Short mmCIF file of C-alpha atoms in Angstrom, two decimals:
data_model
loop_
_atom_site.label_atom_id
_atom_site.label_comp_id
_atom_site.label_asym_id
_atom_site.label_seq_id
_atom_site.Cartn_x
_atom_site.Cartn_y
_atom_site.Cartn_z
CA UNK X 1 -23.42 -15.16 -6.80
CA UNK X 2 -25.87 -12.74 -8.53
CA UNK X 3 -25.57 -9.57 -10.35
CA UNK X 4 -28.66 -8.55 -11.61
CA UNK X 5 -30.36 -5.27 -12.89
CA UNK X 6 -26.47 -3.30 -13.78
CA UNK X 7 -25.83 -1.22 -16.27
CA UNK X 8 -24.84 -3.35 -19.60
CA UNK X 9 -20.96 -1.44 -19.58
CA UNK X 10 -19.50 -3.45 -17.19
CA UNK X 11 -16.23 -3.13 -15.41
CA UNK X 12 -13.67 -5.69 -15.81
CA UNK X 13 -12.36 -5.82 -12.34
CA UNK X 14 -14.53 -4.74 -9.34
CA UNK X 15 -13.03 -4.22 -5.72
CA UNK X 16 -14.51 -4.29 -2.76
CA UNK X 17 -13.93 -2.08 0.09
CA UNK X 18 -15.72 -3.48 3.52
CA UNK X 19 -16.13 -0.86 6.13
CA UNK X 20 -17.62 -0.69 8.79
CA UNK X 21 -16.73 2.48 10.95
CA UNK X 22 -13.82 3.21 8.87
CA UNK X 23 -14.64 6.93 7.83
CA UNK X 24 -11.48 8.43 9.23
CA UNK X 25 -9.74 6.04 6.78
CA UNK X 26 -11.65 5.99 3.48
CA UNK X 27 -10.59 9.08 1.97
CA UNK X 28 -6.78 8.22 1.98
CA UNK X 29 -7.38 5.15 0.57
CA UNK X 30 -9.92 5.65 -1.97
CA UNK X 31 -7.44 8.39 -3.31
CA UNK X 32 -4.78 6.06 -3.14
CA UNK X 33 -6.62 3.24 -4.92
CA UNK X 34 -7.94 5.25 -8.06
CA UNK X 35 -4.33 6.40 -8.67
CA UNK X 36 -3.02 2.77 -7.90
CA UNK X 37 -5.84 1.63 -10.80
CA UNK X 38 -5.99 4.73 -12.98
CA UNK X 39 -3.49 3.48 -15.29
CA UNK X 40 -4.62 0.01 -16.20
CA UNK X 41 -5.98 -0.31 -19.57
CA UNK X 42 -9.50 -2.14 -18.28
CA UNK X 43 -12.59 -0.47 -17.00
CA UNK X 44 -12.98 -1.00 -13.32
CA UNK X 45 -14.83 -0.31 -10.60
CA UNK X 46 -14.64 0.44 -6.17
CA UNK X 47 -17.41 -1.12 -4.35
CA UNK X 48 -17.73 0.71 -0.30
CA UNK X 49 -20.05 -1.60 1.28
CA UNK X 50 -20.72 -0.23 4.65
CA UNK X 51 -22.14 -1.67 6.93
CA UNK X 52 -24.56 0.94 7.91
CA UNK X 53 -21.95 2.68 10.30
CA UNK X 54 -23.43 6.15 10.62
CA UNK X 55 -20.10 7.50 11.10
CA UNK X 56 -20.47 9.95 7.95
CA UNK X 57 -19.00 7.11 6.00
CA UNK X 58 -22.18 7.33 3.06
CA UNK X 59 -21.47 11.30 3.07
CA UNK X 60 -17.98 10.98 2.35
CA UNK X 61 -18.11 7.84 -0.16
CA UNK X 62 -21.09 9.68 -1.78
CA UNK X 63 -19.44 12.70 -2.32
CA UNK X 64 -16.35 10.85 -4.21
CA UNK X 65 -18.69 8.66 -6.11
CA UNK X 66 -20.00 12.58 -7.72
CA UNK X 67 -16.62 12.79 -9.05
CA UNK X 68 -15.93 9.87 -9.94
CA UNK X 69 -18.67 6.71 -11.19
CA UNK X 70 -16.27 4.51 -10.96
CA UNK X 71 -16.50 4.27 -6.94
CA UNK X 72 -20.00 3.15 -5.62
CA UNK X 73 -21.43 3.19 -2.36
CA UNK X 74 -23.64 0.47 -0.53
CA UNK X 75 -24.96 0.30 2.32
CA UNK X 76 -26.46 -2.94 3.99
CA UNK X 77 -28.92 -2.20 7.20
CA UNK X 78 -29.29 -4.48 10.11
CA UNK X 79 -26.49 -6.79 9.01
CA UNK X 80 -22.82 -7.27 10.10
CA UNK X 81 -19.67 -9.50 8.80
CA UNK X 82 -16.59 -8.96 6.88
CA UNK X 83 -17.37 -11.63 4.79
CA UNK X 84 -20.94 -10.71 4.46
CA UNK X 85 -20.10 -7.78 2.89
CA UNK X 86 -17.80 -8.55 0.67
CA UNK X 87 -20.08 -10.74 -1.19
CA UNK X 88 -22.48 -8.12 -1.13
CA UNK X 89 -20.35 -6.27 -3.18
CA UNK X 90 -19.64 -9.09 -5.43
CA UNK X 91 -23.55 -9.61 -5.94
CA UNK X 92 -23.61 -6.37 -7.21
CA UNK X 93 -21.01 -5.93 -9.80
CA UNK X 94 -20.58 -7.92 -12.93
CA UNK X 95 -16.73 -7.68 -13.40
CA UNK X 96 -15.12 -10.87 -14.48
CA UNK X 97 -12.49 -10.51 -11.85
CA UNK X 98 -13.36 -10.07 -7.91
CA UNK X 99 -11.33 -8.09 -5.44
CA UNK X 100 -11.20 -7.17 -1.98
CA UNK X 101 -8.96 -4.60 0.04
CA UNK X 102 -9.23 -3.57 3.92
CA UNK X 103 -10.94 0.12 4.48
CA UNK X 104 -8.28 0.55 7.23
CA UNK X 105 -4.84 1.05 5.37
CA UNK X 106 -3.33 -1.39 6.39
CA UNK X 107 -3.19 -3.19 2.81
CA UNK X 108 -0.95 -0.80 0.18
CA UNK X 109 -3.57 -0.55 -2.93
CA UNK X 110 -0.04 0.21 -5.00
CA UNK X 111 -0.05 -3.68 -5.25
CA UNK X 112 -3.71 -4.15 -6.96
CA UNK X 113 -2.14 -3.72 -10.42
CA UNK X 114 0.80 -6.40 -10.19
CA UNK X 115 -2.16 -8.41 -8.49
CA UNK X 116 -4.21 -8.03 -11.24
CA UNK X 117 -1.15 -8.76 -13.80
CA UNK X 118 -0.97 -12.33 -12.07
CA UNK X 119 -4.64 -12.93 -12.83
CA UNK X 120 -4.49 -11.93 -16.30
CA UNK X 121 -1.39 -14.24 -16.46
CA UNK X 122 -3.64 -16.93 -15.91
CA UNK X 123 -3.86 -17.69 -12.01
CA UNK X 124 -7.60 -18.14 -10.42
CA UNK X 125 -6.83 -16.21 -6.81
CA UNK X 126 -3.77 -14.03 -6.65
CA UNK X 127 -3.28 -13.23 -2.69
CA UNK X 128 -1.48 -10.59 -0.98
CA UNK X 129 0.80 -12.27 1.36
CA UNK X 130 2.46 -11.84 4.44
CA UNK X 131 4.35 -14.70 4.91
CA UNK X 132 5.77 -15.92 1.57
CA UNK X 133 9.57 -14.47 0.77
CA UNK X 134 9.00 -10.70 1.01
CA UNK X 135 6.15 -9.74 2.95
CA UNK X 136 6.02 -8.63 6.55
CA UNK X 137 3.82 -8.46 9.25
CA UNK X 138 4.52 -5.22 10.80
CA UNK X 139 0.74 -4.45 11.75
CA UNK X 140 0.54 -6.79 14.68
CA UNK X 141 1.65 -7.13 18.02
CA UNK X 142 3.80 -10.36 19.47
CA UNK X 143 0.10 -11.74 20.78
CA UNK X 144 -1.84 -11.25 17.46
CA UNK X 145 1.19 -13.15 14.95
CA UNK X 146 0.94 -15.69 17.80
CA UNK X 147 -2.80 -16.48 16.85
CA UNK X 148 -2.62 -15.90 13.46
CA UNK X 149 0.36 -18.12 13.31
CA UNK X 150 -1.97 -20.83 15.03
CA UNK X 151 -5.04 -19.73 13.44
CA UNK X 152 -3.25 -20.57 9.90
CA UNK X 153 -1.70 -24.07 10.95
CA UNK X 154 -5.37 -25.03 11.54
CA UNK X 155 -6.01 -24.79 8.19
CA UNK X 156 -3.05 -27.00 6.35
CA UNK X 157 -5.40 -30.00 6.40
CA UNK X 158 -8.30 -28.23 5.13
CA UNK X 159 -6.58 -26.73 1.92
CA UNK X 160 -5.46 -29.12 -0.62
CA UNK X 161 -2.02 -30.29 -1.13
CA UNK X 162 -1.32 -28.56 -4.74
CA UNK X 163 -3.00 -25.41 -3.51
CA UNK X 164 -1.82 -24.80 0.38
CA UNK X 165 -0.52 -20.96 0.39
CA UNK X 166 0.99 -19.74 3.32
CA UNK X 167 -1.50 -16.76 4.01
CA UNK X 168 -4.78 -18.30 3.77
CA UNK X 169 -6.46 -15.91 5.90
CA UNK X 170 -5.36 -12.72 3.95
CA UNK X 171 -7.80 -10.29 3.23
CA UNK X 172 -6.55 -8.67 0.33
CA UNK X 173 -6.56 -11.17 -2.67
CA UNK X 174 -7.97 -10.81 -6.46
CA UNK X 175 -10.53 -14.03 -7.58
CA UNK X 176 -11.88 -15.27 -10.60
CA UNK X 177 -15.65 -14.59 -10.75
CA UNK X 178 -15.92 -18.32 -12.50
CA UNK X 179 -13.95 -19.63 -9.22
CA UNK X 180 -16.69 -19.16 -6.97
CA UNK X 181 -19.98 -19.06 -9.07
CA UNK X 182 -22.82 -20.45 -7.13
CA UNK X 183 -20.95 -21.37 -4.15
CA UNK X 184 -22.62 -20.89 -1.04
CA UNK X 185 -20.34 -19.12 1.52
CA UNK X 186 -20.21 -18.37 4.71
CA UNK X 187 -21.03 -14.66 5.31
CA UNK X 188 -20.18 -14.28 8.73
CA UNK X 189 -16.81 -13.68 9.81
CA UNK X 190 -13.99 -12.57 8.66
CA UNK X 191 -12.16 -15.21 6.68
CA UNK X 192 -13.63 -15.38 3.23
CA UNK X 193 -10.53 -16.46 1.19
CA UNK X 194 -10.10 -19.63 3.08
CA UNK X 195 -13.57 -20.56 2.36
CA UNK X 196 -12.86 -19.83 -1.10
CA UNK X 197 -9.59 -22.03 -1.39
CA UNK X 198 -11.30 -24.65 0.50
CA UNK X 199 -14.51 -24.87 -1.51
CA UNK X 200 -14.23 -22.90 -4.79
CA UNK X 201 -13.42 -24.39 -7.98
CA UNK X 202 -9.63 -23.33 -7.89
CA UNK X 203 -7.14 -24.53 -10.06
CA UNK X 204 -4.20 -22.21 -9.57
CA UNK X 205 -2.89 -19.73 -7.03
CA UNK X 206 0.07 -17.36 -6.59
CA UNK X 207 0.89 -15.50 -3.37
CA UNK X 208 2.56 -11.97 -4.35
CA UNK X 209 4.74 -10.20 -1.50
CA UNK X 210 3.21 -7.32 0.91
CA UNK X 211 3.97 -5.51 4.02
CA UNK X 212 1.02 -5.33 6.49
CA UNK X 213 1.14 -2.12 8.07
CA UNK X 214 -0.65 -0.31 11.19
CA UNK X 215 -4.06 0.80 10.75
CA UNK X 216 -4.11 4.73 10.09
CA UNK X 217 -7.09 5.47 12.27
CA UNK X 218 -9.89 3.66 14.01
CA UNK X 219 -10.40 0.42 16.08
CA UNK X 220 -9.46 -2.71 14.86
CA UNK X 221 -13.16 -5.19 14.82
CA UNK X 222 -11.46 -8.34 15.99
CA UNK X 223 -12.92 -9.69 19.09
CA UNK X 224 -14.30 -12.78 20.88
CA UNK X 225 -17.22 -13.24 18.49
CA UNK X 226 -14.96 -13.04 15.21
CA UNK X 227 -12.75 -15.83 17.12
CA UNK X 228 -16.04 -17.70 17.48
CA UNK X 229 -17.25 -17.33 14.02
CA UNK X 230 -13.99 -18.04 12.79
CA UNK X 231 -13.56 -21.78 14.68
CA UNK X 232 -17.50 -22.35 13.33
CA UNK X 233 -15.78 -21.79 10.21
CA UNK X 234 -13.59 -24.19 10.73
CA UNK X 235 -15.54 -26.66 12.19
CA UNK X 236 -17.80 -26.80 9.39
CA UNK X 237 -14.61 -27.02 6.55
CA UNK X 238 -13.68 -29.81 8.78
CA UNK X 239 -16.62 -31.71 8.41
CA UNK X 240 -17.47 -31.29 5.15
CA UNK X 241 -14.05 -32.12 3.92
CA UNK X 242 -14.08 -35.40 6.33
CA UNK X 243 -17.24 -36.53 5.74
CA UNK X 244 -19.04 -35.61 9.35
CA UNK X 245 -23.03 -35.50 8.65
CA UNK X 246 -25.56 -33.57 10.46
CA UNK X 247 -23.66 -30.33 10.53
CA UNK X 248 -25.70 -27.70 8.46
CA UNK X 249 -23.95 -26.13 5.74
CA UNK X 250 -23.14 -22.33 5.47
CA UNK X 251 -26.00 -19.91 4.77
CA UNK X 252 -25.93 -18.87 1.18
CA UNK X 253 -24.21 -15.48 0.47
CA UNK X 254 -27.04 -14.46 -1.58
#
């Protein structure tokens, strides 16, 4: 993880907004998010990374970014992946404290500043939850809790013992930068966090309460291929925690 070439004041908490033909939803959210972080008494900072969607996404961020420095805009050509991009946006920001929220709505930015309490409180990777006491999955069909239901239970030997949440595969979580320093992740797919739980130097962990809601506009991006690159994902957690050889290990995120 790199941040190089920034401007010395740095923000204390940087968060990441992936997109990736998500301009019909940016606005409402980026509004929604400055109020939600407005009153915290830290400088901070909202990372688009957009994955070159030519959807009038760069027009739109660009134009908020003239009001406001505090929301910046990049753009990465010829590549795609949820995770890709977030730690893009991490590689580019110097803030202490890492975060990451969907571009489609369906994660309530209102919850960034209890989030960020948690951290300050001491925890390594706060995570916005849908399954612990409180949250909701009301975003998904029948079909899709089915997998994810599946997709999680696959991953209760991978995390460790002291550690196992119950929404590893959220994608709306806060992380110390110190957590995942140097660590090589992944970058495609969409399942970052469990990477990070898995293989980041994590010593504590609180799951916080949400309701996942219905996307406001747009197409959801899971298909076949994120399936895929999620069970290489898994495969290659599984063999590194079990001691397989001759699987390579994930490209470098930098």
């Amino acid at each position: 993880m790199r941040a190089d070439n920034l401007e010395p004041a740095a923000p204390h908490l940087a968060v990441v907004v992936p997109a990736l033909r998500e301009a019909q939803n940016l606005p409402r959210l980026l509004t929604r998010t400055r109020k939600a972080l407005c009153g915290l008494n830290l400088p901070y900072e909202i990372v688009v990374v957009d994955d070159d969607s030519r959807d009038g996404t760069r027009e739109i961020v660009s134009a908020i970014a003239s009001e406001d420095p505090r929301v910046r805009l990049l753009v990465r050509e010829g590549e795609r992946g949820l995770a890709g991009a977030i730690l893009h946006g991490w590689q580019n920001t110097v803030a202490p404290i890492l975060g990451v929220i969907d571009a489609d709505g369906q994660h309530p930015p209102e919850l960034l500043p209890r989030l960020l309490e948690s951290v300050m409180d001491g925890s390594d990777v706060v995570i916005a939850s849908r399954f612990v006491r409180g949250g909701k999955d009301c975003g998904s069909n029948l079909l899709r809790r089915t997998i994810s239901a599946a997709a999680i239970l696959l991953t209760r030997p991978l995390q460790r013992e002291w550690l196992r949440v119950a929404d590893p595969l959220s994608g709306f979580f806060l992380v110390r930068r110190r957590c995942v320093e140097s660590v090589l992740f992944q970058p495609a797919g969409f399942k970052l966090l469990l990477e990070i739980l898995v293989r980041g130097r994590i010593h504590s962990v609180q799951e916080l309460p949400f309701a996942f809601a219905r996307r406001n506009a747009g197409r959801s991006k899971i298909s076949l291929r994120v399936g895929w690159d999620y069970l290489s994902l898994l495969a290659r957690l599984y063999a590194t925690k079990f001691g397989r050889t001759g699987i390579s290990q994930p490209a470098s995120g930098d």
